[in-house]
Short mmCIF file of C-alpha atoms (C1' of nucleotides) in Angstrom, two decimals:
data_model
loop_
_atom_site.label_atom_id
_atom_site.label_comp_id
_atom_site.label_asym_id
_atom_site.label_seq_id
_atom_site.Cartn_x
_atom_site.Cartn_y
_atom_site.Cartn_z
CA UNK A 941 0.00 0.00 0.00
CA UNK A 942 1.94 3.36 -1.17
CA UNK A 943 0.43 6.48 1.00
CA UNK A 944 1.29 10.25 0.07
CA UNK A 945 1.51 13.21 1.87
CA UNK A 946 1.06 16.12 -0.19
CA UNK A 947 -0.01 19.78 0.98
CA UNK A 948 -1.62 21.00 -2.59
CA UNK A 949 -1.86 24.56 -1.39
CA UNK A 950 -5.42 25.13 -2.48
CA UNK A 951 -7.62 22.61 -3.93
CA UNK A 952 -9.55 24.77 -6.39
CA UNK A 953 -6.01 25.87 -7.46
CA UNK A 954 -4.70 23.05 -7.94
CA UNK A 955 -7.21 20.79 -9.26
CA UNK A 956 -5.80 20.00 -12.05
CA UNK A 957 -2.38 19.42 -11.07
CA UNK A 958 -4.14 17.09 -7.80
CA UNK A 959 -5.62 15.12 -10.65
CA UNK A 960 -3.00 14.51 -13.00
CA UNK A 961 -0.93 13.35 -10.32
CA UNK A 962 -3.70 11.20 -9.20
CA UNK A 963 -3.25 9.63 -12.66
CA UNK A 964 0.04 9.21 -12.76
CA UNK A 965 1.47 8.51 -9.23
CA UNK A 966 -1.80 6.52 -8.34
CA UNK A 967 -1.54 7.06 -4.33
CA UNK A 968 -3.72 4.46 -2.74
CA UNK A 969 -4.07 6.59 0.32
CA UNK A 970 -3.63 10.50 -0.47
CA UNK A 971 -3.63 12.50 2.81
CA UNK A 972 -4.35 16.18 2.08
CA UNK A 973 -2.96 19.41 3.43
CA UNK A 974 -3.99 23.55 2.92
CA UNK A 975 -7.54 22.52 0.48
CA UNK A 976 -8.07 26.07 1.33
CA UNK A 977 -11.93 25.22 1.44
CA UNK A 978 -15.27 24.46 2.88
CA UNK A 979 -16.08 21.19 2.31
CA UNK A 980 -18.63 21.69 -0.20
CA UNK A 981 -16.37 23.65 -1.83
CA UNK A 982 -14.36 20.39 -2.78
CA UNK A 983 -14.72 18.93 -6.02
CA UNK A 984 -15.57 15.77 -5.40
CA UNK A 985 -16.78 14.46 -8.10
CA UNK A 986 -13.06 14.72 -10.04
CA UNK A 987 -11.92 12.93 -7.22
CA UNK A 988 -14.63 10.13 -6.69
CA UNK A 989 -14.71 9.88 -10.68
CA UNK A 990 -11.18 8.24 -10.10
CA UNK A 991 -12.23 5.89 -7.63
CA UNK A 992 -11.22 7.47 -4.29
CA UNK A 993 -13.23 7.63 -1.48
CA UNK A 994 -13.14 11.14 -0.11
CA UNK A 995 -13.31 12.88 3.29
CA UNK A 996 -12.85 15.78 4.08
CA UNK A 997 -12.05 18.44 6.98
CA UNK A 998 -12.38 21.66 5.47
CA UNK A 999 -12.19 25.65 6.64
CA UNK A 1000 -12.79 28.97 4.64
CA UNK A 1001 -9.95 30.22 3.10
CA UNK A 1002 -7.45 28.64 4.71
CA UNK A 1003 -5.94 25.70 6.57
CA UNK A 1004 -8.10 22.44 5.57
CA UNK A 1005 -7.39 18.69 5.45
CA UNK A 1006 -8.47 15.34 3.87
CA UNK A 1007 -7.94 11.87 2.92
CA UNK A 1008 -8.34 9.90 -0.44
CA UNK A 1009 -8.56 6.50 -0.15
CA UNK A 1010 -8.95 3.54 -2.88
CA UNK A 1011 -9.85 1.37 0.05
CA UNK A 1012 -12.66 1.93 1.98
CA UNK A 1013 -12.63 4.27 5.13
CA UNK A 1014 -13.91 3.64 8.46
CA UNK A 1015 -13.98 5.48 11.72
CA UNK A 1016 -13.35 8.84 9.96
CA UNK A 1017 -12.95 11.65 12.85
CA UNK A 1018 -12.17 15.45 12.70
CA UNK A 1019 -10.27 17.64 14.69
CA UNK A 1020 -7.75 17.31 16.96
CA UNK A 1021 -8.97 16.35 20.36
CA UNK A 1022 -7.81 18.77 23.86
CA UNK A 1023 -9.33 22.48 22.86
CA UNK A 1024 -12.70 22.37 21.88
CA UNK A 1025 -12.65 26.29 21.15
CA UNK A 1026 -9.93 25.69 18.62
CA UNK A 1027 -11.61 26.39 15.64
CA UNK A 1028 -8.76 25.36 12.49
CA UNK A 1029 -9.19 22.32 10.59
CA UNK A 1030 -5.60 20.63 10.82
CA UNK A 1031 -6.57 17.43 11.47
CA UNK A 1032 -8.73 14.33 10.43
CA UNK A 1033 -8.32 10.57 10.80
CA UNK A 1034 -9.82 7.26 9.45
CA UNK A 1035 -8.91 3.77 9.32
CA UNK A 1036 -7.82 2.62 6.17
CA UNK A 1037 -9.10 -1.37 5.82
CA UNK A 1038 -6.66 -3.43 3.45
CA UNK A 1039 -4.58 -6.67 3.77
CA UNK A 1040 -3.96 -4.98 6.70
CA UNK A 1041 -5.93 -2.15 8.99
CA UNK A 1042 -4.07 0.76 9.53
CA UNK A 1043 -5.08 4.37 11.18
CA UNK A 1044 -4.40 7.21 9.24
CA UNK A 1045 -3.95 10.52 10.56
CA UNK A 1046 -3.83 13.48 8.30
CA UNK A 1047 -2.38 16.43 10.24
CA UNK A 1048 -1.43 19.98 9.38
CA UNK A 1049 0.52 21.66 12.66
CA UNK A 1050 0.63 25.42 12.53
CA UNK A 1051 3.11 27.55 11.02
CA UNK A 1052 3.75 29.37 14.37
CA UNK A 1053 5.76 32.65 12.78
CA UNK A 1054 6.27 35.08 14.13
CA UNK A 1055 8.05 33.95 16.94
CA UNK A 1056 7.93 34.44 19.94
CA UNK A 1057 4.21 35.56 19.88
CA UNK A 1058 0.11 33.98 19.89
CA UNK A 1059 1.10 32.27 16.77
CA UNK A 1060 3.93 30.75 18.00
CA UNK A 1061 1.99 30.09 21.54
CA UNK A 1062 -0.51 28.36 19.27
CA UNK A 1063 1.72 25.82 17.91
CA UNK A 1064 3.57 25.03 20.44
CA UNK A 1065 0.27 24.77 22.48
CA UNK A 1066 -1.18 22.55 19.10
CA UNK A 1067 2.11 20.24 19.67
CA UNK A 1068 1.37 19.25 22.84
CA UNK A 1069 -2.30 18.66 21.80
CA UNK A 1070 -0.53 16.33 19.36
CA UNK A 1071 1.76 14.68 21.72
CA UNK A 1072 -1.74 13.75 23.77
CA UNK A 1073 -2.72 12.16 20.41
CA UNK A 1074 0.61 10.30 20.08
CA UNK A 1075 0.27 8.86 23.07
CA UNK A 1076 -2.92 7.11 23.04
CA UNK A 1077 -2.26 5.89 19.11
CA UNK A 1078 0.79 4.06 20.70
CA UNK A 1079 -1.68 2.57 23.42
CA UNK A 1080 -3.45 1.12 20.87
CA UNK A 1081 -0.90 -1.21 19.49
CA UNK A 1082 -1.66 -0.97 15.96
CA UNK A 1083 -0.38 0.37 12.80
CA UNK A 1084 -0.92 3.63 13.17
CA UNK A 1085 0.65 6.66 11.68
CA UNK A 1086 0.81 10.79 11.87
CA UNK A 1087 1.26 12.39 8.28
CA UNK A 1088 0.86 15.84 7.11
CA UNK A 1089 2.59 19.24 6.84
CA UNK A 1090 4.56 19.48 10.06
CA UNK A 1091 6.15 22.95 9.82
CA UNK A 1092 9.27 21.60 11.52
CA UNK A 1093 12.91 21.32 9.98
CA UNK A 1094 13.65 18.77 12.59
CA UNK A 1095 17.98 18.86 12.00
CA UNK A 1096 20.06 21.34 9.95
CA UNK A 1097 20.39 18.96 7.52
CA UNK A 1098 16.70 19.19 6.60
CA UNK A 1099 17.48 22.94 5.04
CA UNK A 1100 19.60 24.01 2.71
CA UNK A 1101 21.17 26.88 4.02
CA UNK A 1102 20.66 26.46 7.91
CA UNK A 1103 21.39 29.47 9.60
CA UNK A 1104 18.61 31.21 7.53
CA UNK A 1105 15.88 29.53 9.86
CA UNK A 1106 17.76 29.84 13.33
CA UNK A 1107 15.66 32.48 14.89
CA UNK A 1108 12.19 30.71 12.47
CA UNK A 1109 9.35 28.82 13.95
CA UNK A 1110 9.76 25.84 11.66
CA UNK A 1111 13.52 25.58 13.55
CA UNK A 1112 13.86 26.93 16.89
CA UNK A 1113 14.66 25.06 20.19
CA UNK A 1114 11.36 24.94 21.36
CA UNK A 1115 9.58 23.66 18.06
CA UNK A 1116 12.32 21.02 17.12
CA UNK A 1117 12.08 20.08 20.95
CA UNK A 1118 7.99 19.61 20.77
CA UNK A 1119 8.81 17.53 17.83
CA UNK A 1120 11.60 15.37 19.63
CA UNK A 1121 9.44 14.58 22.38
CA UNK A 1122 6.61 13.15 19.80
CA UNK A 1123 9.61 11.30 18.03
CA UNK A 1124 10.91 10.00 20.89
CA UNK A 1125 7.76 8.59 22.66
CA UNK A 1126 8.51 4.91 19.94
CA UNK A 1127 7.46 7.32 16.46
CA UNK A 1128 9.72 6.11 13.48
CA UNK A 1129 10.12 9.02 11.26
CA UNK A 1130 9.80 7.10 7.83
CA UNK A 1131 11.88 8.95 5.45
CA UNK A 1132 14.87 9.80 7.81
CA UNK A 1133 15.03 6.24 9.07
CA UNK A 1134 15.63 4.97 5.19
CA UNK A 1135 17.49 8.04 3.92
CA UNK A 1136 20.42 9.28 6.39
CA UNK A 1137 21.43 11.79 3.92
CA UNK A 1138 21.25 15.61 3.83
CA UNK A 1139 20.30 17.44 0.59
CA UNK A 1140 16.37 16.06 0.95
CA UNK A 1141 13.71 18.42 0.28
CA UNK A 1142 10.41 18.93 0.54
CA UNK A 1143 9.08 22.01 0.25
CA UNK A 1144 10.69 25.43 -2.21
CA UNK A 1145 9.27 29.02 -1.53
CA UNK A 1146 7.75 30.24 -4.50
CA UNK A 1147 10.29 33.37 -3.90
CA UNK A 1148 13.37 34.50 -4.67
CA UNK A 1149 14.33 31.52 -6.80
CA UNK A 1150 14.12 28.68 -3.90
CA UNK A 1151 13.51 25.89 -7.00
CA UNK A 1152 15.96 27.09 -9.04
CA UNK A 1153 18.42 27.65 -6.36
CA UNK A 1154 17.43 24.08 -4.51
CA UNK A 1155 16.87 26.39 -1.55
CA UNK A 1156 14.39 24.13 -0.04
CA UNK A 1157 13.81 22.38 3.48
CA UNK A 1158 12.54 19.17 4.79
CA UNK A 1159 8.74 19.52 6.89
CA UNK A 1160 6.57 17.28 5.31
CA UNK A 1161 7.23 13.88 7.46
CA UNK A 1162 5.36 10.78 8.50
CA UNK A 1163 5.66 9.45 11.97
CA UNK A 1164 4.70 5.30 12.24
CA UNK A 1165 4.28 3.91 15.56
CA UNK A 1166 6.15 0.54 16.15
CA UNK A 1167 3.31 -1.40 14.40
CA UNK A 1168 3.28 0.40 11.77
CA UNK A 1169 6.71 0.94 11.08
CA UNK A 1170 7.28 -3.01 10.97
CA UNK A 1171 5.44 -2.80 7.44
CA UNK A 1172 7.79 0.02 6.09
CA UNK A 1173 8.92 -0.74 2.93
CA UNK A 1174 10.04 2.32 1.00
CA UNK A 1175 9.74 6.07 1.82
CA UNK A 1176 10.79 8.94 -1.07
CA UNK A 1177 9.99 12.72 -1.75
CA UNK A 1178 8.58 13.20 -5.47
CA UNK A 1179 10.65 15.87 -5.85
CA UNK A 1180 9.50 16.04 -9.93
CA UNK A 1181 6.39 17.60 -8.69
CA UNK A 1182 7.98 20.82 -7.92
CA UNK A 1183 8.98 21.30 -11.94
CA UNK A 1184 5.81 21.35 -13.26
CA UNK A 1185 3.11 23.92 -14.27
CA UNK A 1186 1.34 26.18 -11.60
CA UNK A 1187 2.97 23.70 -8.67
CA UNK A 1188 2.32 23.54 -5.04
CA UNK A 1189 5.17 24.78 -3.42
CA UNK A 1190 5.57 21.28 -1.42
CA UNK A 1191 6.05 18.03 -3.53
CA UNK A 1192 4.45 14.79 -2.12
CA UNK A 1193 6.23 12.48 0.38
CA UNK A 1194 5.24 8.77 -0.01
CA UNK A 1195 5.51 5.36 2.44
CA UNK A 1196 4.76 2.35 1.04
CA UNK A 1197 3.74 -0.20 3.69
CA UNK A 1198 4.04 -3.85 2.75
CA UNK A 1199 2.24 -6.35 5.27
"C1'" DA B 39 13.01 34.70 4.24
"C1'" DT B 40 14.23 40.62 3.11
"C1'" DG B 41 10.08 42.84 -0.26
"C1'" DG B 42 10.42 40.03 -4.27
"C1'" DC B 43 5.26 34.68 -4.75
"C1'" DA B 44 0.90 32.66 -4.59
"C1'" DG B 45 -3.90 31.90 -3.08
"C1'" DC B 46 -7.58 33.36 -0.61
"C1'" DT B 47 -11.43 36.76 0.26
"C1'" DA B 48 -18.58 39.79 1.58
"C1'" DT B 49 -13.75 42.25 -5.20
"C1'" DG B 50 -9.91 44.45 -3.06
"C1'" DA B 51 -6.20 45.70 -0.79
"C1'" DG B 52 -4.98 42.92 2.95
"C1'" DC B 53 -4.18 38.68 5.21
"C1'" DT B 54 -1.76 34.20 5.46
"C1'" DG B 55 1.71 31.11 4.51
"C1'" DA B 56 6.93 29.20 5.29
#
DNA sequence: ATGGCAGCTATGAGCTGA
């Protein structure tokens, strides 16, 4: 089973480009990041046409969330559980059922610039929401796994130039910390764990050249619990993605799970 | 990453993102 990550940065945007790489790439679980919509807004039809099962978790304008599944979904919930004022759709789960049941959840953790500040209060305040999360999903003893759009450069090695992002949310103590102590609860970190090598992208500002200059950094990560990471068979970055027409400015990042 | 780009919105100049 080959899952995707892929924050599209705007589903009506990018409709076309989500479906041609549907085409191509053939995810059989696509987990969803910025759709930038309501979720009527999202056309589902395109998507269903394909033979994806769809669901959503949708906001106005911004933020947003969903998974595509060619195998059925069950148990779908929204939200992330621990603030029930908090009002941003950046995160969803279901249970994807094939050879082998595994829980899917599709997160997208808050930018948190500037920092310090109530943006950066709100991640770090949305990370330890997450770590709650983490926790139960590894009481649970089953293949489990946390994908999305993490906004964290977890090492230097995950940026091109470094000491750019010292003093950024996506890189300072306190978020790469909040990360660690998710990581280090028994999370494999699929990519990283295959690939020890710098020079891995995953996302390129649209500014200032970032593509052209390979100016990128690495944010976009899936986190298996022990269960789940027992089934990891492969885990790459479709960097191609990046090259084409009217792009996202992430590329996809894939697991493929064998049972 | 510095503004420069891109997408969104009670259509518009302002917010958000990373």
């Amino acid at each position: 089973m080959k899952i995707a990550t892929f924050n599209i940065n705007g589903v009506k945007a990018r409709i076309e480009t989500l479906c041609d790489w549907l085409d191509d790439s053939a995810p059989d679980v696509a987990i969803l990041q910025e759709i930038k919509s309501v979720d009527d807004g999202f056309p589902r039809q395109l998507i269903e046409d394909r033979g994806y099962t769809l669901e959503t978790h949708g906001q106005k304008g911004f933020n947003g969330v969903a998974i595509l599944s060619k195998l059925p979904l069950e148990d779908v919930t929204r939200g992330l559980p621990g603030d029930d004022a908090d009002e941003q759709a950046r995160w969803i789960e279901a249970t994807v059922v094939g050879d082998v049941a595994v829980r899917i959840c599709g997160l997208y953790l808050p930018n948190g610039n500037p920092a310090p500040g109530p943006k950066f209060d709100y991640k770090l305040a949305w990370m330890e929401r997450l770590l709650a999360r983490a926790t139960a999903l590894l009481a649970d003893e089953m293949p489990a796994l946390m994908a999305g759009d993490y906004n964290i450069i977890p090492q230097g090695m995950d940026a091109a130039r470094p000491q750019v992002w010292r003093d950024d949310a996506l890189f300072r103590p306190e978020s790469r910390a909040a990360y660690r102590r998710i990581l280090n609860l028994g999370f494999t970190e699929a990519f990283r764990t295959l690939e020890p090598g710098a020079g891995h992208y995953s996302f390129w500002d649209y500014q200032a050249g970032a593509w052209e200059k390979n100016n990128g950094i690495r944010i976009d990560h899936f986190l298996l619990t022990p269960q789940c990471a027992d089934l990891l068979a492969g885990a790459w970055i479709e960097k191609d993605l990046r090259a084409r027409d009217k792009p996202s400015d992430h590329v996809p990042v894939w697991v493929e799970l064998r049972p």
